[in-house]
C-alpha cells in the first residue's frame, strides 16, 4: 500500500511539473531598445582604410526589422574624409541575417549586405568607390563583435537553463525559441 501511495505521489508530482512547464514562456524577444542600448556603447566606429587614404566614422545606428526576409536593418550616420577632401557626411543603410553562438551566448550579424551609401555633396562618386571598403570593414567588425550578448538570466525557462532552438526576426524584435537544455 505504501508503494502505491509513493507511486501516486511521484506521478502526481510529474504531472504537476509538466503542467507548470507549459505555463513557462518558451521564447525570448530582444527588443529594439535592447539592441540600440548595447550598440550605443560600441559607436562611433572609426576606421582608417586603404593605408590612410580614407578615414571613416559610423555613428548613431538605428535598428529596424525586415520580417519578410528574416533580416535586421541598420541605418547609421557616416562621415568620410579622403586625402583629397575632408568631412563628407551622409547615411549608410545595410541589412543582415543573424546567427546565434551558443558558447558565447551572443547574437551576431551575418551575410551583411550594404543597401545604400549616400554622401552629401558626393559629386566625385566617392560613395560607390567606398562600398568595397565598407564591406570589408563592416564584415570584419561584425565577425568579432556581437550584436547582442545575453546575460545568464535572459535565456532560461523559469529556473531551468535553456538553449535556442529557433530564431526569427519579428515586428517587435528578434524572437528566440527556447527549449530545456
Short mmCIF file of C-alpha atoms in Angstrom, two decimals:
data_model
loop_
_atom_site.label_atom_id
_atom_site.label_comp_id
_atom_site.label_asym_id
_atom_site.label_seq_id
_atom_site.Cartn_x
_atom_site.Cartn_y
_atom_site.Cartn_z
CA UNK A 1 0.00 0.00 0.00
CA UNK A 2 2.86 2.38 0.86
CA UNK A 3 4.48 1.72 -2.54
CA UNK A 4 1.22 2.57 -4.31
CA UNK A 5 0.96 5.86 -2.41
CA UNK A 6 4.59 6.69 -3.25
CA UNK A 7 3.94 5.92 -6.92
CA UNK A 8 0.83 8.08 -6.89
CA UNK A 9 2.80 10.96 -5.33
CA UNK A 10 5.59 10.62 -7.92
CA UNK A 11 3.10 10.51 -10.80
CA UNK A 12 1.18 13.48 -9.39
CA UNK A 13 4.41 15.46 -8.99
CA UNK A 14 5.49 14.62 -12.56
CA UNK A 15 2.10 15.72 -13.91
CA UNK A 16 2.30 18.94 -11.91
CA UNK A 17 5.78 19.69 -13.26
CA UNK A 18 4.75 19.05 -16.85
CA UNK A 19 1.69 21.28 -16.42
CA UNK A 20 3.85 24.06 -14.98
CA UNK A 21 6.37 23.71 -17.79
CA UNK A 22 3.59 24.52 -20.25
CA UNK A 23 2.97 27.80 -18.41
CA UNK A 24 6.57 29.00 -18.70
CA UNK A 25 7.40 31.29 -21.62
CA UNK A 26 9.29 29.35 -24.27
CA UNK A 27 10.70 32.34 -26.11
CA UNK A 28 12.75 35.46 -25.54
CA UNK A 29 12.41 38.63 -27.64
CA UNK A 30 15.33 41.02 -27.97
CA UNK A 31 13.74 44.46 -28.36
CA UNK A 32 14.98 47.37 -30.49
CA UNK A 33 15.74 49.24 -27.25
CA UNK A 34 18.00 46.42 -26.05
CA UNK A 35 19.85 46.37 -29.38
CA UNK A 36 20.27 50.13 -29.52
CA UNK A 37 21.41 50.26 -25.90
CA UNK A 38 24.11 47.66 -26.48
CA UNK A 39 25.22 49.10 -29.82
CA UNK A 40 25.39 52.67 -28.47
CA UNK A 41 28.35 51.51 -26.37
CA UNK A 42 30.26 50.40 -29.49
CA UNK A 43 29.74 53.51 -31.61
CA UNK A 44 31.07 55.69 -33.09
CA UNK A 45 33.16 53.25 -35.08
CA UNK A 46 36.23 54.94 -36.58
CA UNK A 47 38.49 53.32 -39.15
CA UNK A 48 41.30 54.34 -41.49
CA UNK A 49 41.08 52.49 -44.79
CA UNK A 50 43.39 51.91 -47.75
CA UNK A 51 46.56 52.85 -45.89
CA UNK A 52 45.15 56.14 -44.64
CA UNK A 53 43.73 57.31 -47.97
CA UNK A 54 40.23 57.17 -46.48
CA UNK A 55 39.07 57.76 -42.94
CA UNK A 56 35.52 56.87 -41.99
CA UNK A 57 33.29 57.02 -38.98
CA UNK A 58 29.92 55.35 -38.38
CA UNK A 59 27.66 56.78 -35.70
CA UNK A 60 24.15 56.72 -34.24
CA UNK A 61 22.99 53.33 -35.55
CA UNK A 62 19.26 52.63 -35.57
CA UNK A 63 17.79 49.16 -35.98
CA UNK A 64 14.81 48.00 -37.95
CA UNK A 65 13.37 44.60 -38.77
CA UNK A 66 12.78 43.14 -42.23
CA UNK A 67 10.45 40.35 -41.15
CA UNK A 68 9.67 39.02 -44.63
CA UNK A 69 13.36 38.32 -45.24
CA UNK A 70 14.22 37.37 -41.64
CA UNK A 71 16.87 40.12 -41.58
CA UNK A 72 17.63 43.17 -39.47
CA UNK A 73 18.29 46.58 -40.96
CA UNK A 74 20.67 49.18 -39.66
CA UNK A 75 20.96 52.82 -40.68
CA UNK A 76 23.93 54.80 -39.39
CA UNK A 77 25.45 58.19 -39.93
CA UNK A 78 28.65 58.05 -41.93
CA UNK A 79 31.45 60.56 -42.16
CA UNK A 80 34.19 60.16 -44.77
CA UNK A 81 37.44 62.00 -45.25
CA UNK A 82 39.92 61.31 -48.02
CA UNK A 83 43.34 62.70 -48.75
CA UNK A 84 41.54 64.88 -51.33
CA UNK A 85 38.52 66.06 -49.29
CA UNK A 86 37.54 66.47 -45.66
CA UNK A 87 34.37 65.71 -43.76
CA UNK A 88 31.73 64.45 -46.15
CA UNK A 89 28.70 63.26 -44.17
CA UNK A 90 25.80 61.01 -45.08
CA UNK A 91 23.94 57.79 -44.26
CA UNK A 92 24.76 54.12 -44.67
CA UNK A 93 21.99 51.51 -44.76
CA UNK A 94 22.53 47.77 -44.52
CA UNK A 95 20.64 44.57 -43.88
CA UNK A 96 21.93 41.40 -42.31
CA UNK A 97 20.96 37.90 -41.34
CA UNK A 98 21.59 36.60 -37.83
CA UNK A 99 23.37 33.73 -36.17
CA UNK A 100 23.35 32.63 -32.53
CA UNK A 101 26.59 31.47 -30.91
CA UNK A 102 25.61 29.20 -28.02
CA UNK A 103 29.10 29.08 -26.49
CA UNK A 104 29.25 32.88 -26.29
CA UNK A 105 25.52 33.33 -25.63
CA UNK A 106 25.52 36.02 -28.31
CA UNK A 107 23.77 37.11 -31.49
CA UNK A 108 25.95 38.03 -34.44
CA UNK A 109 25.19 39.67 -37.77
CA UNK A 110 25.97 37.50 -40.80
CA UNK A 111 25.57 37.80 -44.56
CA UNK A 112 25.89 41.56 -44.29
CA UNK A 113 24.60 43.47 -47.32
CA UNK A 114 25.12 47.22 -47.77
CA UNK A 115 21.92 48.52 -49.32
CA UNK A 116 23.00 52.13 -49.85
CA UNK A 117 25.61 54.74 -49.03
CA UNK A 118 24.56 58.34 -49.56
CA UNK A 119 27.20 61.02 -49.07
CA UNK A 120 26.04 64.66 -49.11
CA UNK A 121 27.67 66.59 -51.93
CA UNK A 122 29.31 63.48 -53.42
CA UNK A 123 29.94 64.76 -56.93
CA UNK A 124 33.03 62.61 -57.48
CA UNK A 125 31.29 59.28 -56.78
CA UNK A 126 33.30 58.63 -53.62
CA UNK A 127 30.47 56.60 -52.06
CA UNK A 128 30.50 54.00 -54.84
CA UNK A 129 34.29 53.73 -54.58
CA UNK A 130 33.99 53.18 -50.82
CA UNK A 131 31.43 50.34 -51.00
CA UNK A 132 34.05 47.55 -51.17
CA UNK A 133 35.98 49.14 -48.29
CA UNK A 134 32.82 49.48 -46.18
CA UNK A 135 32.00 45.84 -46.91
CA UNK A 136 35.41 44.66 -45.72
CA UNK A 137 35.41 46.94 -42.67
CA UNK A 138 31.91 46.02 -41.53
CA UNK A 139 32.22 42.30 -42.27
CA UNK A 140 35.37 42.09 -40.18
CA UNK A 141 33.82 44.16 -37.41
CA UNK A 142 30.61 42.11 -37.09
CA UNK A 143 32.55 38.84 -37.16
CA UNK A 144 34.29 39.83 -33.89
CA UNK A 145 31.63 41.96 -32.19
CA UNK A 146 28.23 40.56 -31.23
CA UNK A 147 25.04 42.40 -32.00
CA UNK A 148 23.75 41.34 -28.58
CA UNK A 149 25.24 39.34 -25.71
CA UNK A 150 22.80 37.62 -23.34
CA UNK A 151 23.16 37.71 -19.59
CA UNK A 152 22.97 34.33 -17.80
CA UNK A 153 19.41 35.12 -16.64
CA UNK A 154 17.97 36.02 -20.04
CA UNK A 155 17.85 32.59 -21.70
CA UNK A 156 16.02 30.46 -19.16
CA UNK A 157 12.78 28.54 -18.93
CA UNK A 158 11.80 29.62 -15.45
CA UNK A 159 14.61 28.36 -13.23
CA UNK A 160 15.86 25.88 -15.85
CA UNK A 161 18.71 26.54 -18.29
CA UNK A 162 17.59 26.68 -21.92
CA UNK A 163 19.07 26.57 -25.39
CA UNK A 164 17.95 28.35 -28.53
CA UNK A 165 16.06 26.08 -30.93
CA UNK A 166 14.96 28.67 -33.50
CA UNK A 167 15.30 32.35 -34.24
CA UNK A 168 13.15 34.77 -36.25
CA UNK A 169 13.01 38.48 -36.96
CA UNK A 170 9.57 39.75 -35.90
CA UNK A 171 7.94 43.18 -35.85
CA UNK A 172 8.96 43.91 -32.26
CA UNK A 173 12.49 42.45 -32.28
CA UNK A 174 14.35 39.18 -32.60
CA UNK A 175 12.46 36.19 -31.22
CA UNK A 176 14.41 33.22 -29.94
CA UNK A 177 12.53 29.97 -29.31
CA UNK A 178 13.84 28.19 -26.23
CA UNK A 179 13.87 24.56 -25.17
CA UNK A 180 15.21 22.96 -21.98
CA UNK A 181 18.88 22.11 -22.04
#
